[in-house]
PDB file of C-alpha atoms and ligand atoms in Angstrom:
ATOM      1  CA  MET J  13       9.454-102.147 -22.013  1.00 43.00           C
ATOM      2  CA  THR J  14       6.811-101.791 -24.105  1.00 47.00           C
ATOM      3  CA  LEU J  15       3.058-103.776 -24.108  1.00 47.00           C
ATOM      4  CA  SER J  16       2.138-105.502 -20.772  1.00 52.00           C
ATOM      5  CA  ALA J  17      -0.779-106.672 -19.033  1.00 56.00           C
ATOM      6  CA  ALA J  18       1.538-106.856 -15.689  1.00 86.00           C
ATOM      7  CA  TYR J  19       0.661-103.123 -15.396  1.00 95.00           C
ATOM      8  CA  LYS J  20      -1.626-102.944 -12.306  1.00 96.00           C
ATOM      9  CA  ALA J  21      -2.301 -98.654 -11.683  1.00 97.00           C
ATOM     10  CA  VAL J  22      -2.052 -95.932 -13.797  1.00 98.00           C
ATOM     11  CA  ILE J  23      -1.336 -92.568 -12.398  1.00 98.00           C
ATOM     12  CA  PHE J  24      -2.416 -88.825 -14.785  1.00 98.00           C
ATOM     13  CA  ASP J  25      -1.419 -85.594 -14.594  1.00 98.00           C
ATOM     14  CA  LEU J  26      -4.050 -83.356 -14.765  1.00 98.00           C
ATOM     15  CA  ASP J  27      -3.866 -80.280 -16.381  1.00 98.00           C
ATOM     16  CA  GLY J  28      -3.768 -81.003 -20.288  1.00 98.00           C
ATOM     17  CA  THR J  29      -3.973 -84.715 -19.356  1.00 98.00           C
ATOM     18  CA  LEU J  30      -7.641 -85.444 -18.235  1.00 98.00           C
ATOM     19  CA  LEU J  31      -8.979 -82.074 -17.943  1.00 98.00           C
ATOM     20  CA  ASP J  32      -9.024 -79.022 -20.545  1.00 98.00           C
ATOM     21  CA  THR J  33      -8.498 -76.141 -17.898  1.00 98.00           C
ATOM     22  CA  LEU J  34      -6.918 -73.959 -19.762  1.00 98.00           C
ATOM     23  CA  THR J  35      -9.502 -70.676 -20.503  1.00 98.00           C
ATOM     24  CA  ASP J  36     -10.131 -70.902 -17.260  1.00 98.00           C
ATOM     25  CA  ILE J  37      -6.514 -70.712 -16.116  1.00 98.00           C
ATOM     26  CA  ALA J  38      -5.968 -68.362 -19.016  1.00 98.00           C
ATOM     27  CA  THR J  39      -8.982 -65.656 -17.975  1.00 98.00           C
ATOM     28  CA  SER J  40      -8.100 -66.447 -14.521  1.00 98.00           C
ATOM     29  CA  MET J  41      -4.716 -64.982 -14.961  1.00 98.00           C
ATOM     30  CA  ASN J  42      -5.184 -62.088 -17.542  1.00 98.00           C
ATOM     31  CA  HIS J  43      -8.253 -61.120 -14.877  1.00 98.00           C
ATOM     32  CA  ALA J  44      -4.522 -61.231 -12.292  1.00 98.00           C
ATOM     33  CA  LEU J  45      -2.709 -59.123 -14.790  1.00 98.00           C
ATOM     34  CA  ASN J  46      -5.546 -57.101 -16.014  1.00 98.00           C
ATOM     35  CA  GLY J  47      -5.208 -55.856 -12.348  1.00 98.00           C
ATOM     36  CA  LEU J  48      -1.751 -54.705 -11.897  1.00 98.00           C
ATOM     37  CA  GLY J  49      -2.331 -52.949 -14.896  1.00 98.00           C
ATOM     38  CA  LEU J  50      -1.227 -55.387 -17.456  1.00 98.00           C
ATOM     39  CA  PRO J  51      -2.300 -57.041 -20.569  1.00 98.00           C
ATOM     40  CA  GLY J  52      -3.387 -60.357 -20.392  1.00 98.00           C
ATOM     41  CA  HIS J  53      -2.322 -62.770 -23.355  1.00 98.00           C
ATOM     42  CA  GLU J  54      -4.070 -65.496 -25.477  1.00 98.00           C
ATOM     43  CA  PRO J  55      -5.263 -68.874 -24.054  1.00 98.00           C
ATOM     44  CA  GLU J  56      -2.819 -70.938 -25.996  1.00 98.00           C
ATOM     45  CA  ALA J  57       0.251 -68.975 -24.733  1.00 98.00           C
ATOM     46  CA  TYR J  58      -0.794 -70.590 -21.595  1.00 98.00           C
ATOM     47  CA  LYS J  59       0.534 -74.150 -22.855  1.00 98.00           C
ATOM     48  CA  LEU J  60       3.519 -72.674 -21.705  1.00 98.00           C
ATOM     49  CA  PHE J  61       3.050 -70.983 -18.822  1.00 98.00           C
ATOM     50  CA  VAL J  62       1.046 -74.432 -16.949  1.00 98.00           C
ATOM     51  CA  GLY J  63       3.104 -77.232 -15.963  1.00 96.00           C
ATOM     52  CA  GLU J  64       4.953 -76.305 -12.808  1.00 97.00           C
ATOM     53  CA  GLY J  65       2.368 -74.276 -10.483  1.00 96.00           C
ATOM     54  CA  SER J  66       0.539 -71.209  -9.689  1.00 97.00           C
ATOM     55  CA  TYR J  67       3.874 -69.292  -8.108  1.00 97.00           C
ATOM     56  CA  LYS J  68       5.928 -70.271 -11.932  1.00 98.00           C
ATOM     57  CA  LEU J  69       2.338 -69.977 -14.527  1.00 98.00           C
ATOM     58  CA  ALA J  70       2.604 -65.891 -12.330  1.00 98.00           C
ATOM     59  CA  GLU J  71       5.661 -64.998 -12.904  1.00 98.00           C
ATOM     60  CA  ARG J  72       5.702 -66.603 -16.473  1.00 98.00           C
ATOM     61  CA  ALA J  73       2.261 -64.622 -17.487  1.00 98.00           C
ATOM     62  CA  LEU J  74       4.388 -61.527 -15.428  1.00 98.00           C
ATOM     63  CA  PRO J  75       6.193 -59.345 -17.953  1.00 98.00           C
ATOM     64  CA  GLU J  76      10.227 -59.952 -17.192  1.00 97.00           C
ATOM     65  CA  ASP J  77      10.842 -56.795 -15.354  1.00 98.00           C
ATOM     66  CA  ARG J  78       7.961 -57.404 -13.320  1.00 98.00           C
ATOM     67  CA  ARG J  79       8.846 -60.538 -12.424  1.00 98.00           C
ATOM     68  CA  ASP J  80      10.092 -59.532  -8.415  1.00 98.00           C
ATOM     69  CA  PRO J  81       9.179 -62.294  -5.402  1.00 98.00           C
ATOM     70  CA  GLU J  82       6.484 -59.968  -4.306  1.00 98.00           C
ATOM     71  CA  THR J  83       4.632 -58.989  -7.506  1.00 98.00           C
ATOM     72  CA  ILE J  84       4.872 -62.830  -8.414  1.00 98.00           C
ATOM     73  CA  SER J  85       2.944 -63.266  -4.897  1.00 98.00           C
ATOM     74  CA  PHE J  86       0.753 -60.850  -5.331  1.00 98.00           C
ATOM     75  CA  CYS J  87      -0.056 -61.683  -9.354  1.00 98.00           C
ATOM     76  CA  GLU J  88      -0.838 -65.516  -7.984  1.00 98.00           C
ATOM     77  CA  ALA J  89      -3.000 -65.076  -5.473  1.00 98.00           C
ATOM     78  CA  SER J  90      -5.064 -62.498  -7.373  1.00 98.00           C
ATOM     79  CA  PHE J  91      -5.073 -65.748 -10.258  1.00 98.00           C
ATOM     80  CA  LEU J  92      -6.298 -68.239  -6.951  1.00 98.00           C
ATOM     81  CA  ALA J  93      -8.631 -65.984  -5.378  1.00 98.00           C
ATOM     82  CA  PHE J  94     -10.636 -65.217  -8.911  1.00 98.00           C
ATOM     83  CA  TYR J  95     -10.364 -69.152 -10.041  1.00 98.00           C
ATOM     84  CA  GLU J  96     -11.437 -69.631  -6.691  1.00 97.00           C
ATOM     85  CA  LYS J  97     -14.800 -68.945  -8.658  1.00 98.00           C
ATOM     86  CA  HIS J  98     -14.373 -69.315 -11.926  1.00 98.00           C
ATOM     87  CA  TRP J  99     -12.204 -72.837 -12.001  1.00 98.00           C
ATOM     88  CA  ARG J 100     -14.860 -74.741 -13.835  1.00 97.00           C
ATOM     89  CA  ASP J 101     -16.590 -72.165 -15.909  1.00 98.00           C
ATOM     90  CA  ALA J 102     -15.179 -73.637 -19.476  1.00 98.00           C
ATOM     91  CA  THR J 103     -13.454 -76.658 -17.879  1.00 98.00           C
ATOM     92  CA  GLN J 104     -14.285 -80.308 -19.297  1.00 98.00           C
ATOM     93  CA  PRO J 105     -12.598 -83.929 -19.287  1.00 98.00           C
ATOM     94  CA  TYR J 106     -10.774 -83.865 -23.275  1.00 98.00           C
ATOM     95  CA  HIS J 107     -13.325 -86.212 -24.861  1.00 98.00           C
ATOM     96  CA  GLY J 108     -12.735 -89.955 -24.811  1.00 98.00           C
ATOM     97  CA  ILE J 109     -11.124 -89.639 -21.364  1.00 98.00           C
ATOM     98  CA  PRO J 110     -14.866 -89.853 -19.307  1.00 98.00           C
ATOM     99  CA  GLU J 111     -15.459 -93.869 -21.468  1.00 97.00           C
ATOM    100  CA  LEU J 112     -11.360 -94.080 -20.541  1.00 98.00           C
ATOM    101  CA  VAL J 113     -11.321 -93.594 -16.512  1.00 98.00           C
ATOM    102  CA  THR J 114     -14.970 -95.954 -17.042  1.00 97.00           C
ATOM    103  CA  ARG J 115     -13.372 -98.513 -18.737  1.00 97.00           C
ATOM    104  CA  LEU J 116     -10.315 -98.837 -16.141  1.00 97.00           C
ATOM    105  CA  HIS J 117     -12.714 -97.999 -13.135  1.00 96.00           C
ATOM    106  CA  GLY J 118     -14.227-101.202 -14.025  1.00 94.00           C
ATOM    107  CA  SER J 119     -11.194-103.384 -14.434  1.00 95.00           C
ATOM    108  CA  GLN J 120      -8.772-104.690 -12.641  1.00 90.00           C
ATOM    109  CA  ILE J 121      -6.606-101.820 -13.348  1.00 96.00           C
ATOM    110  CA  ARG J 122      -5.970 -98.945 -10.381  1.00 97.00           C
ATOM    111  CA  MET J 123      -6.050 -95.192 -11.064  1.00 98.00           C
ATOM    112  CA  GLY J 124      -4.629 -91.883  -8.984  1.00 98.00           C
ATOM    113  CA  VAL J 125      -3.182 -88.295  -9.973  1.00 98.00           C
ATOM    114  CA  LEU J 126      -1.353 -86.567  -9.759  1.00 98.00           C
ATOM    115  CA  SER J 127      -0.550 -82.677 -10.072  1.00 98.00           C
ATOM    116  CA  ASN J 128       0.992 -79.145  -9.652  1.00 98.00           C
ATOM    117  CA  LYS J 129      -2.385 -77.664  -9.397  1.00 97.00           C
ATOM    118  CA  PRO J 130      -2.663 -76.861  -5.940  1.00 97.00           C
ATOM    119  CA  ASP J 131      -4.320 -79.617  -3.625  1.00 97.00           C
ATOM    120  CA  ASP J 132      -7.596 -77.770  -3.078  1.00 97.00           C
ATOM    121  CA  PHE J 133      -8.569 -77.969  -6.317  1.00 98.00           C
ATOM    122  CA  VAL J 134      -6.999 -81.152  -7.714  1.00 98.00           C
ATOM    123  CA  HIS J 135      -9.977 -82.749  -5.520  1.00 98.00           C
ATOM    124  CA  ARG J 136     -12.546 -80.170  -6.773  1.00 98.00           C
ATOM    125  CA  CYS J 137     -11.875 -80.805 -10.037  1.00 98.00           C
ATOM    126  CA  VAL J 138     -11.508 -84.978  -9.481  1.00 98.00           C
ATOM    127  CA  ASP J 139     -14.996 -84.463  -7.439  1.00 97.00           C
ATOM    128  CA  ALA J 140     -16.843 -82.391 -10.185  1.00 98.00           C
ATOM    129  CA  PHE J 141     -15.788 -84.381 -12.618  1.00 98.00           C
ATOM    130  CA  PHE J 142     -15.302 -87.920 -12.287  1.00 97.00           C
ATOM    131  CA  LEU J 143     -17.542 -90.481 -10.045  1.00 95.00           C
ATOM    132  CA  ARG J 144     -16.480 -91.003  -5.978  1.00 91.00           C
ATOM    133  CA  ASP J 145     -13.697 -93.824  -5.642  1.00 94.00           C
ATOM    134  CA  THR J 146     -12.218 -93.911  -9.079  1.00 97.00           C
ATOM    135  CA  PHE J 147      -9.391 -92.927  -8.222  1.00 98.00           C
ATOM    136  CA  ASP J 148      -6.886 -93.814  -4.995  1.00 97.00           C
ATOM    137  CA  MET J 149      -5.233 -91.677  -4.682  1.00 97.00           C
ATOM    138  CA  VAL J 150      -5.229 -87.799  -5.465  1.00 98.00           C
ATOM    139  CA  ARG J 151      -2.510 -85.362  -5.112  1.00 97.00           C
ATOM    140  CA  GLY J 152      -1.500 -81.910  -5.804  1.00 98.00           C
ATOM    141  CA  ALA J 153       0.372 -79.294  -5.248  1.00 97.00           C
ATOM    142  CA  ALA J 154       0.867 -78.489  -1.055  1.00 95.00           C
ATOM    143  CA  PRO J 155       2.872 -76.216   0.961  1.00 94.00           C
ATOM    144  CA  GLY J 156       6.606 -77.799   1.624  1.00 92.00           C
ATOM    145  CA  MET J 157       5.633 -81.610  -0.686  1.00 93.00           C
ATOM    146  CA  PRO J 158       7.860 -80.988  -3.730  1.00 96.00           C
ATOM    147  CA  LYS J 159       6.374 -80.602  -6.872  1.00 97.00           C
ATOM    148  CA  LYS J 160       6.686 -82.325 -10.214  1.00 98.00           C
ATOM    149  CA  PRO J 161       9.554 -83.476 -11.973  1.00 98.00           C
ATOM    150  CA  ASN J 162      10.424 -84.507  -7.782  1.00 98.00           C
ATOM    151  CA  PRO J 163       9.590 -87.721  -8.449  1.00 98.00           C
ATOM    152  CA  SER J 164       9.209 -88.205  -4.092  1.00 97.00           C
ATOM    153  CA  THR J 165       5.116 -87.837  -4.559  1.00 97.00           C
ATOM    154  CA  LEU J 166       5.118 -89.872  -6.996  1.00 97.00           C
ATOM    155  CA  THR J 167       7.196 -92.911  -5.151  1.00 97.00           C
ATOM    156  CA  THR J 168       5.004 -91.673  -1.827  1.00 97.00           C
ATOM    157  CA  MET J 169       1.457 -92.539  -3.700  1.00 97.00           C
ATOM    158  CA  LEU J 170       2.892 -96.247  -4.669  1.00 97.00           C
ATOM    159  CA  GLU J 171       3.919 -97.287  -1.904  1.00 97.00           C
ATOM    160  CA  ARG J 172       0.527 -96.065  -0.086  1.00 96.00           C
ATOM    161  CA  MET J 173      -0.971 -97.517  -3.026  1.00 96.00           C
ATOM    162  CA  ALA J 174       1.435-100.962  -2.605  1.00 96.00           C
ATOM    163  CA  LEU J 175       2.729-100.744  -5.750  1.00 96.00           C
ATOM    164  CA  SER J 176       5.941-101.072  -7.658  1.00 95.00           C
ATOM    165  CA  VAL J 177       7.089 -98.753  -9.943  1.00 95.00           C
ATOM    166  CA  ARG J 178       7.062-101.656 -12.481  1.00 94.00           C
ATOM    167  CA  GLN J 179       3.336-101.890 -12.270  1.00 96.00           C
ATOM    168  CA  VAL J 180       2.755 -98.218 -13.449  1.00 97.00           C
ATOM    169  CA  VAL J 181       2.573 -96.500 -16.259  1.00 98.00           C
ATOM    170  CA  PHE J 182       2.136 -92.593 -15.841  1.00 98.00           C
ATOM    171  CA  VAL J 183       0.576 -90.544 -17.903  1.00 98.00           C
ATOM    172  CA  GLY J 184       0.508 -86.494 -18.429  1.00 98.00           C
ATOM    173  CA  ASP J 185       1.176 -84.193 -21.343  1.00 98.00           C
ATOM    174  CA  THR J 186       4.437 -82.347 -20.524  1.00 98.00           C
ATOM    175  CA  GLY J 187       7.687 -82.911 -20.098  1.00 98.00           C
ATOM    176  CA  ILE J 188       7.962 -82.364 -16.516  1.00 98.00           C
ATOM    177  CA  ASP J 189       5.363 -85.177 -16.344  1.00 98.00           C
ATOM    178  CA  MET J 190       8.058 -87.353 -18.625  1.00 98.00           C
ATOM    179  CA  ARG J 191      10.533 -86.148 -16.220  1.00 98.00           C
ATOM    180  CA  THR J 192       8.901 -86.890 -12.988  1.00 98.00           C
ATOM    181  CA  GLY J 193       7.523 -90.456 -14.068  1.00 98.00           C
ATOM    182  CA  ARG J 194      10.970 -91.204 -15.494  1.00 98.00           C
ATOM    183  CA  SER J 195      13.115 -90.242 -12.164  1.00 98.00           C
ATOM    184  CA  ALA J 196      10.401 -92.634 -10.485  1.00 97.00           C
ATOM    185  CA  GLY J 197      11.198 -95.538 -12.599  1.00 97.00           C
ATOM    186  CA  ALA J 198       6.969 -95.994 -14.142  1.00 97.00           C
ATOM    187  CA  PHE J 199       6.716 -96.172 -18.022  1.00 97.00           C
ATOM    188  CA  VAL J 200       5.168 -92.955 -19.245  1.00 98.00           C
ATOM    189  CA  VAL J 201       3.670 -91.971 -22.223  1.00 98.00           C
ATOM    190  CA  GLY J 202       3.069 -88.785 -23.153  1.00 98.00           C
ATOM    191  CA  VAL J 203       0.029 -87.470 -24.401  1.00 98.00           C
ATOM    192  CA  THR J 204      -0.542 -85.173 -27.351  1.00 98.00           C
ATOM    193  CA  TRP J 205      -3.862 -83.476 -26.851  1.00 98.00           C
ATOM    194  CA  GLY J 206      -2.433 -81.248 -24.404  1.00 98.00           C
ATOM    195  CA  PHE J 207      -0.437 -78.417 -23.491  1.00 98.00           C
ATOM    196  CA  ARG J 208       2.836 -79.645 -25.142  1.00 98.00           C
ATOM    197  CA  ASP J 209       4.253 -80.463 -28.159  1.00 98.00           C
ATOM    198  CA  GLU J 210       5.452 -84.174 -29.091  1.00 98.00           C
ATOM    199  CA  ASP J 211       9.567 -83.295 -29.432  1.00 98.00           C
ATOM    200  CA  GLU J 212       9.229 -82.263 -25.337  1.00 98.00           C
ATOM    201  CA  LEU J 213       7.496 -84.969 -24.599  1.00 98.00           C
ATOM    202  CA  TYR J 214       9.679 -88.165 -26.148  1.00 98.00           C
ATOM    203  CA  ARG J 215      12.943 -85.171 -25.463  1.00 98.00           C
ATOM    204  CA  ASP J 216      11.817 -85.446 -21.748  1.00 98.00           C
ATOM    205  CA  GLY J 217      11.535 -89.616 -21.741  1.00 97.00           C
ATOM    206  CA  ALA J 218       8.087 -90.680 -23.475  1.00 98.00           C
ATOM    207  CA  GLU J 219       8.405 -93.899 -23.701  1.00 98.00           C
ATOM    208  CA  ALA J 220       5.538 -94.088 -25.704  1.00 98.00           C
ATOM    209  CA  LEU J 221       2.717 -91.719 -27.103  1.00 98.00           C
ATOM    210  CA  ILE J 222      -0.484 -90.938 -27.731  1.00 98.00           C
ATOM    211  CA  HIS J 223      -3.126 -89.402 -29.302  1.00 98.00           C
ATOM    212  CA  GLN J 224      -6.602 -90.225 -28.186  1.00 98.00           C
ATOM    213  CA  PRO J 225      -8.155 -91.476 -25.117  1.00 98.00           C
ATOM    214  CA  ARG J 226      -8.480 -95.236 -25.730  1.00 98.00           C
ATOM    215  CA  GLU J 227      -4.957 -95.603 -27.309  1.00 98.00           C
ATOM    216  CA  LEU J 228      -3.802 -96.962 -23.276  1.00 98.00           C
ATOM    217  CA  LEU J 229      -5.481 -99.895 -23.303  1.00 97.00           C
ATOM    218  CA  ARG J 230      -2.953-101.110 -25.281  1.00 95.00           C
ATOM    219  CA  TYR J 231      -0.509-100.801 -23.668  1.00 94.00           C
ATOM    220  CA  LEU J 232      -2.525-102.170 -19.661  1.00 94.00           C
ATOM    221  CA  GLY J 233      -2.924-104.831 -22.049  1.00 91.00           C
ATOM    222  CA  MET J 234      -6.796-103.828 -22.795  1.00 92.00           C
ATOM    223  CA  SER J 235      -7.173-103.567 -26.283  1.00 83.00           C
TER     224      SER J 235
HETATM  225  O1  LIG V  19      -1.474 -76.305 -12.665  1.00 55.59           O
HETATM  226  C1  LIG V  19      -0.048 -76.971 -13.216  1.00 55.59           C
HETATM  227  O2  LIG V  19       0.810 -75.580 -13.287  1.00 55.59           O
HETATM  228  C2  LIG V  19      -0.027 -78.080 -13.589  1.00 55.59           C
HETATM  229  O3  LIG V  19      -1.102 -78.966 -13.071  1.00 55.59           O
HETATM  230  P1  LIG V  19      -0.809 -80.027 -13.892  1.00 55.59           P
HETATM  231  O4  LIG V  19       0.405 -81.076 -12.910  1.00 55.59           O
HETATM  232  O5  LIG V  19      -1.774 -81.456 -13.585  1.00 55.59           O
HETATM  233  O6  LIG V  19      -0.257 -80.545 -15.527  1.00 55.59           O
END
């Protein structure tokens, strides 16, 4: 299964796929760490910390000897409080994403977003950077909902969109995304402009890799 005009929808990951959120995340978590009397990390280091939600982000950013649940939760809360005011200071869509999304929106292809970022921030980001109604469904992390790589939220989204998984391309930048899409049974495309390398994407199930957003059109029979 590779090229097909049969796909009817694309579900995108957010951080590292549609939006370059790295700087604002790094600044906010470094602020939280400094508040605990700890040093921050270079923004590059956050490429490996982001991907499994804000609790895991805090856990990975903390030194090993400070990873007790109380400190992690405190650090997460302090990160979220700062990020609340700084989530769009430097955040931007990746080069070529607005053009891709506009082209798909003007076609028959439907779109959705599935992220491990807290749901509230996912909606704020989508509202800030994309036109209203661009995406049929937008889902972030919410209490009681399993996060990626658990495929159940993706499966539920597709049911609500009345789509079969065979009609869907799932696009992301991490192994977590690749595993999510594969477990659900979607065609899985990894992007190389995000937070992880090609080895991880292939190892975790990417069926294709793209290096620029417009390359996705090929897999949708639109190039
Ligand atoms: O915030 C995270 O941990 C990851 O977010 P993402 O799923 O949009 O990459």
